Amino acid sequence: MWDEFAEGARLLGRGLAMYGRSPRLLLLGLIPAVISFLLLGTAWFFLLWFIRDLSAAATWFADDWGAPWRGLVRFGAGAGIVIVSALVSVLTYTALTLLIGDPFYEVISERIEERLGGTPGMSDLPWYRTILKNAADSIRLIALGIVVAVPLFVLGFVPVLGQTVVPVLDAVVGGWLLAVELTGVPFNRRGLRLKDRRAMLRANRPLALGFGMPVFVILLIPFAAILVVPAAVVGSTLLTRRLFGLPVDKPAPVAGKPPVVLRV
């Protein structure tokens, strides 16, 4: 199990390296990532600005309580709001970035697969024919994330438990949902939908969590998300190839033939 978890993390690292070594891919992937970051960053600014008011509104029943209980309950409520918002915002940011950048990330993922030997069973539908279905899948994943976030929010009220166990559960749930979300690009190119991704990832859960959990943690770092999502698309392409038993390393050049060059 731990070997597969580590393999998932290595696939992410390999995707980051491949993305970082290509200036053209960098520029292509940054455009939708920056747009999404600005939109979500504005939402986080207002959330943190009004966090005291939100905590007080969520704990209206403690208005007449004395210190320190009122402070502890409102601290737990504030922590719960931030933790739940982190889970929902990471999923929302990823889904929004993939939706805005669908044609960009489709090109990036396809070029990576071409470099590694091609995409067996590739669907020839253009991106504008699949964008609505992809958006519907993303909305379903965000809705699932919100549903899961409700019990995490309730646990956030519990002192100590809400600030220790809940963040770990947050990373596990968020990592799984991100693995499902990010593999949408290479799976859709094969004509496969959300249920197919879930089935294959569920059969390789440690591998999926090894990939998705580090992505979730990195996305919590301010400004890191701008680079991580497009790089994670490359990593998810490698993860998908691994699930289908395809090579994830660039083949060695055959004698007498020039090496494959990645172009955008």
PDB file of C-alpha atoms in Angstrom:
ATOM      1  CA  MET A   1       0.000   0.000   0.000  1.00  0.00           C
ATOM      2  CA  TRP A   2       2.724   2.461   0.974  1.00  0.00           C
ATOM      3  CA  ASP A   3       4.653   1.654  -2.194  1.00  0.00           C
ATOM      4  CA  GLU A   4       1.646   2.646  -4.293  1.00  0.00           C
ATOM      5  CA  PHE A   5       1.121   5.788  -2.210  1.00  0.00           C
ATOM      6  CA  ALA A   6       4.766   6.743  -2.790  1.00  0.00           C
ATOM      7  CA  GLU A   7       4.392   5.963  -6.500  1.00  0.00           C
ATOM      8  CA  GLY A   8       1.461   8.396  -6.696  1.00  0.00           C
ATOM      9  CA  ALA A   9       3.590  11.117  -5.106  1.00  0.00           C
ATOM     10  CA  ARG A  10       6.442  10.343  -7.531  1.00  0.00           C
ATOM     11  CA  LEU A  11       4.088  10.706 -10.492  1.00  0.00           C
ATOM     12  CA  LEU A  12       3.150  14.161  -9.221  1.00  0.00           C
ATOM     13  CA  GLY A  13       6.824  15.071  -8.830  1.00  0.00           C
ATOM     14  CA  ARG A  14       7.570  13.807 -12.328  1.00  0.00           C
ATOM     15  CA  GLY A  15       4.670  15.847 -13.683  1.00  0.00           C
ATOM     16  CA  LEU A  16       5.968  18.973 -11.935  1.00  0.00           C
ATOM     17  CA  ALA A  17       9.408  18.410 -13.439  1.00  0.00           C
ATOM     18  CA  MET A  18       8.089  17.838 -16.971  1.00  0.00           C
ATOM     19  CA  TYR A  19       5.876  20.916 -16.766  1.00  0.00           C
ATOM     20  CA  GLY A  20       8.638  23.105 -15.318  1.00  0.00           C
ATOM     21  CA  ARG A  21      11.115  22.154 -18.047  1.00  0.00           C
ATOM     22  CA  SER A  22       8.866  23.412 -20.855  1.00  0.00           C
ATOM     23  CA  PRO A  23       8.523  27.235 -21.041  1.00  0.00           C
ATOM     24  CA  ARG A  24       5.740  26.943 -23.620  1.00  0.00           C
ATOM     25  CA  LEU A  25       3.720  24.638 -21.389  1.00  0.00           C
ATOM     26  CA  LEU A  26       4.334  27.001 -18.469  1.00  0.00           C
ATOM     27  CA  LEU A  27       2.884  29.948 -20.340  1.00  0.00           C
ATOM     28  CA  LEU A  28      -0.041  27.916 -21.681  1.00  0.00           C
ATOM     29  CA  GLY A  29      -0.997  26.601 -18.266  1.00  0.00           C
ATOM     30  CA  LEU A  30      -0.650  29.887 -16.379  1.00  0.00           C
ATOM     31  CA  ILE A  31      -3.402  31.775 -18.214  1.00  0.00           C
ATOM     32  CA  PRO A  32      -6.477  29.987 -16.742  1.00  0.00           C
ATOM     33  CA  ALA A  33      -4.706  29.392 -13.413  1.00  0.00           C
ATOM     34  CA  VAL A  34      -4.108  33.116 -12.861  1.00  0.00           C
ATOM     35  CA  ILE A  35      -7.718  34.011 -13.759  1.00  0.00           C
ATOM     36  CA  SER A  36      -9.089  31.451 -11.294  1.00  0.00           C
ATOM     37  CA  PHE A  37      -6.636  32.531  -8.599  1.00  0.00           C
ATOM     38  CA  LEU A  38      -7.763  36.147  -8.805  1.00  0.00           C
ATOM     39  CA  LEU A  39     -11.416  35.159  -8.533  1.00  0.00           C
ATOM     40  CA  LEU A  40     -10.904  32.812  -5.586  1.00  0.00           C
ATOM     41  CA  GLY A  41      -8.398  35.126  -3.894  1.00  0.00           C
ATOM     42  CA  THR A  42     -11.052  37.836  -3.778  1.00  0.00           C
ATOM     43  CA  ALA A  43     -13.475  35.433  -2.102  1.00  0.00           C
ATOM     44  CA  TRP A  44     -10.854  34.461   0.518  1.00  0.00           C
ATOM     45  CA  PHE A  45     -10.097  38.118   1.259  1.00  0.00           C
ATOM     46  CA  PHE A  46     -13.722  38.762   2.203  1.00  0.00           C
ATOM     47  CA  LEU A  47     -13.966  35.476   4.126  1.00  0.00           C
ATOM     48  CA  LEU A  48     -11.009  36.318   6.363  1.00  0.00           C
ATOM     49  CA  TRP A  49     -12.137  39.935   6.702  1.00  0.00           C
ATOM     50  CA  PHE A  50     -15.506  38.852   8.121  1.00  0.00           C
ATOM     51  CA  ILE A  51     -14.389  35.667   9.923  1.00  0.00           C
ATOM     52  CA  ARG A  52     -15.180  37.097  13.382  1.00  0.00           C
ATOM     53  CA  ASP A  53     -18.687  38.057  12.317  1.00  0.00           C
ATOM     54  CA  LEU A  54     -19.237  34.667  10.681  1.00  0.00           C
ATOM     55  CA  SER A  55     -18.012  32.833  13.805  1.00  0.00           C
ATOM     56  CA  ALA A  56     -20.320  34.911  16.003  1.00  0.00           C
ATOM     57  CA  ALA A  57     -23.277  34.291  13.692  1.00  0.00           C
ATOM     58  CA  ALA A  58     -22.601  30.540  13.664  1.00  0.00           C
ATOM     59  CA  THR A  59     -22.464  30.448  17.485  1.00  0.00           C
ATOM     60  CA  TRP A  60     -25.425  32.716  18.236  1.00  0.00           C
ATOM     61  CA  PHE A  61     -26.430  30.343  21.035  1.00  0.00           C
ATOM     62  CA  ALA A  62     -23.249  31.283  22.961  1.00  0.00           C
ATOM     63  CA  ASP A  63     -23.905  35.031  23.052  1.00  0.00           C
ATOM     64  CA  ASP A  64     -24.755  34.927  26.756  1.00  0.00           C
ATOM     65  CA  TRP A  65     -21.993  32.516  27.737  1.00  0.00           C
ATOM     66  CA  GLY A  66     -19.135  33.708  29.874  1.00  0.00           C
ATOM     67  CA  ALA A  67     -15.413  33.420  29.247  1.00  0.00           C
ATOM     68  CA  PRO A  68     -13.625  31.227  28.352  1.00  0.00           C
ATOM     69  CA  TRP A  69     -16.391  29.003  26.910  1.00  0.00           C
ATOM     70  CA  ARG A  70     -17.767  31.518  24.473  1.00  0.00           C
ATOM     71  CA  GLY A  71     -14.274  32.226  23.155  1.00  0.00           C
ATOM     72  CA  LEU A  72     -13.471  28.523  22.798  1.00  0.00           C
ATOM     73  CA  VAL A  73     -16.692  27.760  20.930  1.00  0.00           C
ATOM     74  CA  ARG A  74     -16.233  30.704  18.585  1.00  0.00           C
ATOM     75  CA  PHE A  75     -12.595  29.772  17.998  1.00  0.00           C
ATOM     76  CA  GLY A  76     -13.734  26.262  17.066  1.00  0.00           C
ATOM     77  CA  ALA A  77     -16.414  27.703  14.781  1.00  0.00           C
ATOM     78  CA  GLY A  78     -13.874  29.965  13.094  1.00  0.00           C
ATOM     79  CA  ALA A  79     -11.463  27.072  12.628  1.00  0.00           C
ATOM     80  CA  GLY A  80     -14.276  24.931  11.239  1.00  0.00           C
ATOM     81  CA  ILE A  81     -15.274  27.632   8.758  1.00  0.00           C
ATOM     82  CA  VAL A  82     -11.678  28.023   7.569  1.00  0.00           C
ATOM     83  CA  ILE A  83     -11.103  24.254   7.283  1.00  0.00           C
ATOM     84  CA  VAL A  84     -14.324  23.657   5.363  1.00  0.00           C
ATOM     85  CA  SER A  85     -13.658  26.707   3.183  1.00  0.00           C
ATOM     86  CA  ALA A  86     -10.177  25.332   2.410  1.00  0.00           C
ATOM     87  CA  LEU A  87     -11.633  22.012   1.223  1.00  0.00           C
ATOM     88  CA  VAL A  88     -14.383  23.638  -0.852  1.00  0.00           C
ATOM     89  CA  SER A  89     -12.113  26.356  -2.258  1.00  0.00           C
ATOM     90  CA  VAL A  90      -9.411  23.895  -3.336  1.00  0.00           C
ATOM     91  CA  LEU A  91     -12.000  21.793  -5.164  1.00  0.00           C
ATOM     92  CA  THR A  92     -13.684  24.895  -6.584  1.00  0.00           C
ATOM     93  CA  TYR A  93     -10.390  26.402  -7.701  1.00  0.00           C
ATOM     94  CA  THR A  94      -9.338  23.199  -9.428  1.00  0.00           C
ATOM     95  CA  ALA A  95     -12.718  22.729 -11.109  1.00  0.00           C
ATOM     96  CA  LEU A  96     -12.887  26.387 -12.160  1.00  0.00           C
ATOM     97  CA  THR A  97      -9.339  26.339 -13.509  1.00  0.00           C
ATOM     98  CA  LEU A  98      -9.946  23.129 -15.459  1.00  0.00           C
ATOM     99  CA  LEU A  99     -13.215  24.517 -16.827  1.00  0.00           C
ATOM    100  CA  ILE A 100     -11.680  27.835 -17.927  1.00  0.00           C
ATOM    101  CA  GLY A 101      -8.561  26.137 -19.201  1.00  0.00           C
ATOM    102  CA  ASP A 102     -10.166  23.045 -20.731  1.00  0.00           C
ATOM    103  CA  PRO A 103      -8.759  23.660 -24.241  1.00  0.00           C
ATOM    104  CA  PHE A 104      -5.355  24.689 -22.767  1.00  0.00           C
ATOM    105  CA  TYR A 105      -5.008  21.652 -20.513  1.00  0.00           C
ATOM    106  CA  GLU A 106      -6.298  19.311 -23.195  1.00  0.00           C
ATOM    107  CA  VAL A 107      -3.410  20.466 -25.399  1.00  0.00           C
ATOM    108  CA  ILE A 108      -0.894  20.095 -22.551  1.00  0.00           C
ATOM    109  CA  SER A 109      -2.087  16.591 -21.634  1.00  0.00           C
ATOM    110  CA  GLU A 110      -2.200  15.451 -25.244  1.00  0.00           C
ATOM    111  CA  ARG A 111       1.326  16.709 -25.930  1.00  0.00           C
ATOM    112  CA  ILE A 112       2.604  14.834 -22.880  1.00  0.00           C
ATOM    113  CA  GLU A 113       0.969  11.620 -24.091  1.00  0.00           C
ATOM    114  CA  GLU A 114       2.381  12.118 -27.579  1.00  0.00           C
ATOM    115  CA  ARG A 115       5.798  12.432 -26.014  1.00  0.00           C
ATOM    116  CA  LEU A 116       5.289   9.155 -24.169  1.00  0.00           C
ATOM    117  CA  GLY A 117       3.998   7.173 -27.131  1.00  0.00           C
ATOM    118  CA  GLY A 118       0.447   8.359 -27.822  1.00  0.00           C
ATOM    119  CA  THR A 119      -3.059   7.743 -26.459  1.00  0.00           C
ATOM    120  CA  PRO A 120      -4.596   4.367 -27.351  1.00  0.00           C
ATOM    121  CA  GLY A 121      -8.368   4.590 -27.762  1.00  0.00           C
ATOM    122  CA  MET A 122      -8.348   8.396 -28.010  1.00  0.00           C
ATOM    123  CA  SER A 123     -11.716  10.025 -28.706  1.00  0.00           C
ATOM    124  CA  ASP A 124     -11.741  12.473 -31.607  1.00  0.00           C
ATOM    125  CA  LEU A 125     -14.421  14.768 -30.128  1.00  0.00           C
ATOM    126  CA  PRO A 126     -13.267  18.423 -29.932  1.00  0.00           C
ATOM    127  CA  TRP A 127     -13.104  20.127 -26.529  1.00  0.00           C
ATOM    128  CA  TYR A 128     -16.179  22.296 -27.178  1.00  0.00           C
ATOM    129  CA  ARG A 129     -18.286  19.151 -27.643  1.00  0.00           C
ATOM    130  CA  THR A 130     -17.331  17.800 -24.205  1.00  0.00           C
ATOM    131  CA  ILE A 131     -17.019  20.958 -22.084  1.00  0.00           C
ATOM    132  CA  LEU A 132     -20.632  20.846 -20.822  1.00  0.00           C
ATOM    133  CA  LYS A 133     -20.303  17.217 -19.734  1.00  0.00           C
ATOM    134  CA  ASN A 134     -17.000  18.012 -18.048  1.00  0.00           C
ATOM    135  CA  ALA A 135     -18.600  20.970 -16.260  1.00  0.00           C
ATOM    136  CA  ALA A 136     -21.437  18.727 -15.049  1.00  0.00           C
ATOM    137  CA  ASP A 137     -18.917  16.221 -13.650  1.00  0.00           C
ATOM    138  CA  SER A 138     -17.036  19.045 -11.900  1.00  0.00           C
ATOM    139  CA  ILE A 139     -20.245  20.372 -10.325  1.00  0.00           C
ATOM    140  CA  ARG A 140     -21.071  16.897  -9.034  1.00  0.00           C
ATOM    141  CA  LEU A 141     -17.629  16.614  -7.423  1.00  0.00           C
ATOM    142  CA  ILE A 142     -17.908  20.065  -5.820  1.00  0.00           C
ATOM    143  CA  ALA A 143     -21.372  19.174  -4.497  1.00  0.00           C
ATOM    144  CA  LEU A 144     -19.965  15.953  -3.037  1.00  0.00           C
ATOM    145  CA  GLY A 145     -17.165  17.957  -1.428  1.00  0.00           C
ATOM    146  CA  ILE A 146     -19.688  20.306   0.175  1.00  0.00           C
ATOM    147  CA  VAL A 147     -21.733  17.380   1.501  1.00  0.00           C
ATOM    148  CA  VAL A 148     -18.627  15.809   3.039  1.00  0.00           C
ATOM    149  CA  ALA A 149     -17.579  19.192   4.449  1.00  0.00           C
ATOM    150  CA  VAL A 150     -20.710  19.458   6.629  1.00  0.00           C
ATOM    151  CA  PRO A 151     -19.652  16.837   9.241  1.00  0.00           C
ATOM    152  CA  LEU A 152     -16.108  18.236   9.147  1.00  0.00           C
ATOM    153  CA  PHE A 153     -17.542  21.656   9.926  1.00  0.00           C
ATOM    154  CA  VAL A 154     -19.447  20.230  12.915  1.00  0.00           C
ATOM    155  CA  LEU A 155     -16.297  18.492  14.184  1.00  0.00           C
ATOM    156  CA  GLY A 156     -14.462  21.793  13.876  1.00  0.00           C
ATOM    157  CA  PHE A 157     -16.427  23.033  16.899  1.00  0.00           C
ATOM    158  CA  VAL A 158     -14.689  20.458  19.096  1.00  0.00           C
ATOM    159  CA  PRO A 159     -11.532  21.964  20.659  1.00  0.00           C
ATOM    160  CA  VAL A 160      -8.289  20.084  19.845  1.00  0.00           C
ATOM    161  CA  LEU A 161     -10.081  17.440  17.733  1.00  0.00           C
ATOM    162  CA  GLY A 162     -11.267  20.108  15.330  1.00  0.00           C
ATOM    163  CA  GLN A 163      -7.756  21.471  14.908  1.00  0.00           C
ATOM    164  CA  THR A 164      -5.882  18.148  14.653  1.00  0.00           C
ATOM    165  CA  VAL A 165      -7.941  15.233  13.313  1.00  0.00           C
ATOM    166  CA  VAL A 166     -10.225  17.293  11.070  1.00  0.00           C
ATOM    167  CA  PRO A 167      -7.381  18.787   8.946  1.00  0.00           C
ATOM    168  CA  VAL A 168      -6.060  15.248   8.310  1.00  0.00           C
ATOM    169  CA  LEU A 169      -9.501  14.050   7.227  1.00  0.00           C
ATOM    170  CA  ASP A 170      -9.749  17.198   5.130  1.00  0.00           C
ATOM    171  CA  ALA A 171      -6.544  16.281   3.289  1.00  0.00           C
ATOM    172  CA  VAL A 172      -7.654  12.677   2.695  1.00  0.00           C
ATOM    173  CA  VAL A 173     -11.079  13.651   1.347  1.00  0.00           C
ATOM    174  CA  GLY A 174      -9.693  16.577  -0.631  1.00  0.00           C
ATOM    175  CA  GLY A 175      -6.858  14.484  -2.043  1.00  0.00           C
ATOM    176  CA  TRP A 176      -9.258  11.802  -3.254  1.00  0.00           C
ATOM    177  CA  LEU A 177     -11.624  14.302  -4.893  1.00  0.00           C
ATOM    178  CA  LEU A 178      -8.700  16.119  -6.528  1.00  0.00           C
ATOM    179  CA  ALA A 179      -7.372  12.868  -7.984  1.00  0.00           C
ATOM    180  CA  VAL A 180     -10.817  12.221  -9.483  1.00  0.00           C
ATOM    181  CA  GLU A 181     -11.109  15.817 -10.734  1.00  0.00           C
ATOM    182  CA  LEU A 182      -7.650  16.145 -12.279  1.00  0.00           C
ATOM    183  CA  THR A 183      -7.731  12.826 -14.124  1.00  0.00           C
ATOM    184  CA  GLY A 184     -10.816  14.090 -15.964  1.00  0.00           C
ATOM    185  CA  VAL A 185      -8.719  15.580 -18.783  1.00  0.00           C
ATOM    186  CA  PRO A 186      -6.886  12.371 -19.838  1.00  0.00           C
ATOM    187  CA  PHE A 187      -9.932  10.164 -19.102  1.00  0.00           C
ATOM    188  CA  ASN A 188     -12.254  12.349 -21.184  1.00  0.00           C
ATOM    189  CA  ARG A 189      -9.825  12.145 -24.090  1.00  0.00           C
ATOM    190  CA  ARG A 190     -10.342   8.381 -23.973  1.00  0.00           C
ATOM    191  CA  GLY A 191     -14.125   8.818 -24.066  1.00  0.00           C
ATOM    192  CA  LEU A 192     -14.523   7.817 -20.392  1.00  0.00           C
ATOM    193  CA  ARG A 193     -16.669   9.645 -17.830  1.00  0.00           C
ATOM    194  CA  LEU A 194     -16.771  10.261 -14.090  1.00  0.00           C
ATOM    195  CA  LYS A 195     -18.015   6.776 -13.116  1.00  0.00           C
ATOM    196  CA  ASP A 196     -15.123   5.202 -15.038  1.00  0.00           C
ATOM    197  CA  ARG A 197     -12.576   7.411 -13.274  1.00  0.00           C
ATOM    198  CA  ARG A 198     -14.031   6.603  -9.883  1.00  0.00           C
ATOM    199  CA  ALA A 199     -13.996   2.868 -10.566  1.00  0.00           C
ATOM    200  CA  MET A 200     -10.371   2.772 -11.717  1.00  0.00           C
ATOM    201  CA  LEU A 201      -9.127   5.102  -8.985  1.00  0.00           C
ATOM    202  CA  ARG A 202     -11.067   3.184  -6.335  1.00  0.00           C
ATOM    203  CA  ALA A 203      -9.309   0.005  -7.456  1.00  0.00           C
ATOM    204  CA  ASN A 204      -5.990   1.864  -6.992  1.00  0.00           C
ATOM    205  CA  ARG A 205      -6.876   4.013  -3.965  1.00  0.00           C
ATOM    206  CA  PRO A 206      -3.360   4.284  -2.399  1.00  0.00           C
ATOM    207  CA  LEU A 207      -1.948   5.382  -5.754  1.00  0.00           C
ATOM    208  CA  ALA A 208      -4.709   7.983  -6.146  1.00  0.00           C
ATOM    209  CA  LEU A 209      -4.266   9.325  -2.597  1.00  0.00           C
ATOM    210  CA  GLY A 210      -0.494   9.438  -3.002  1.00  0.00           C
ATOM    211  CA  PHE A 211      -1.059  11.722  -5.961  1.00  0.00           C
ATOM    212  CA  GLY A 212      -4.011  13.759  -4.705  1.00  0.00           C
ATOM    213  CA  MET A 213      -3.082  14.461  -1.070  1.00  0.00           C
ATOM    214  CA  PRO A 214       0.189  16.291  -1.883  1.00  0.00           C
ATOM    215  CA  VAL A 215      -1.691  18.342  -4.492  1.00  0.00           C
ATOM    216  CA  PHE A 216      -4.275  19.298  -1.853  1.00  0.00           C
ATOM    217  CA  VAL A 217      -1.620  20.345   0.669  1.00  0.00           C
ATOM    218  CA  ILE A 218       0.355  22.372  -1.898  1.00  0.00           C
ATOM    219  CA  LEU A 219      -2.809  24.128  -3.068  1.00  0.00           C
ATOM    220  CA  LEU A 220      -3.236  25.497   0.460  1.00  0.00           C
ATOM    221  CA  ILE A 221      -0.025  27.519   0.011  1.00  0.00           C
ATOM    222  CA  PRO A 222      -0.785  31.033  -1.280  1.00  0.00           C
ATOM    223  CA  PHE A 223       0.182  31.571  -4.939  1.00  0.00           C
ATOM    224  CA  ALA A 224       1.401  27.970  -5.292  1.00  0.00           C
ATOM    225  CA  ALA A 225      -1.905  27.039  -6.888  1.00  0.00           C
ATOM    226  CA  ILE A 226      -1.042  29.072  -9.992  1.00  0.00           C
ATOM    227  CA  LEU A 227       1.732  26.627 -10.880  1.00  0.00           C
ATOM    228  CA  VAL A 228       0.426  23.485  -9.225  1.00  0.00           C
ATOM    229  CA  VAL A 229      -2.853  22.939 -11.118  1.00  0.00           C
ATOM    230  CA  PRO A 230      -1.351  22.926 -14.638  1.00  0.00           C
ATOM    231  CA  ALA A 231       1.582  20.839 -13.387  1.00  0.00           C
ATOM    232  CA  ALA A 232      -0.866  18.484 -11.672  1.00  0.00           C
ATOM    233  CA  VAL A 233      -2.649  18.041 -15.020  1.00  0.00           C
ATOM    234  CA  VAL A 234       0.635  16.696 -16.372  1.00  0.00           C
ATOM    235  CA  GLY A 235       0.952  14.481 -13.291  1.00  0.00           C
ATOM    236  CA  SER A 236      -2.629  13.263 -13.678  1.00  0.00           C
ATOM    237  CA  THR A 237      -1.840  12.341 -17.280  1.00  0.00           C
ATOM    238  CA  LEU A 238       1.014  10.183 -16.017  1.00  0.00           C
ATOM    239  CA  LEU A 239      -1.261   8.734 -13.333  1.00  0.00           C
ATOM    240  CA  THR A 240      -3.862   7.838 -15.968  1.00  0.00           C
ATOM    241  CA  ARG A 241      -1.240   6.136 -18.121  1.00  0.00           C
ATOM    242  CA  ARG A 242      -0.107   4.192 -15.063  1.00  0.00           C
ATOM    243  CA  LEU A 243      -3.705   3.048 -14.445  1.00  0.00           C
ATOM    244  CA  PHE A 244      -3.964   1.834 -18.043  1.00  0.00           C
ATOM    245  CA  GLY A 245      -0.609   0.058 -17.907  1.00  0.00           C
ATOM    246  CA  LEU A 246       1.065   2.485 -20.320  1.00  0.00           C
ATOM    247  CA  PRO A 247       4.663   3.737 -20.005  1.00  0.00           C
ATOM    248  CA  VAL A 248       5.145   6.934 -17.989  1.00  0.00           C
ATOM    249  CA  ASP A 249       8.775   7.441 -19.001  1.00  0.00           C
ATOM    250  CA  LYS A 250       9.969   8.892 -22.272  1.00  0.00           C
ATOM    251  CA  PRO A 251      11.105   6.005 -24.480  1.00  0.00           C
ATOM    252  CA  ALA A 252      14.765   5.867 -25.336  1.00  0.00           C
ATOM    253  CA  PRO A 253      15.467   7.084 -28.906  1.00  0.00           C
ATOM    254  CA  VAL A 254      15.866   4.328 -31.470  1.00  0.00           C
ATOM    255  CA  ALA A 255      19.203   4.223 -33.260  1.00  0.00           C
ATOM    256  CA  GLY A 256      19.062   6.239 -36.461  1.00  0.00           C
ATOM    257  CA  LYS A 257      15.887   8.126 -35.424  1.00  0.00           C
ATOM    258  CA  PRO A 258      15.748  11.572 -33.824  1.00  0.00           C
ATOM    259  CA  PRO A 259      14.267  11.819 -30.302  1.00  0.00           C
ATOM    260  CA  VAL A 260      10.662  12.968 -29.870  1.00  0.00           C
ATOM    261  CA  VAL A 261      10.480  16.713 -29.181  1.00  0.00           C
ATOM    262  CA  LEU A 262       7.677  18.170 -27.091  1.00  0.00           C
ATOM    263  CA  ARG A 263       5.994  20.985 -28.964  1.00  0.00           C
ATOM    264  CA  VAL A 264       2.995  23.161 -28.175  1.00  0.00           C
TER     265      VAL A 264
END
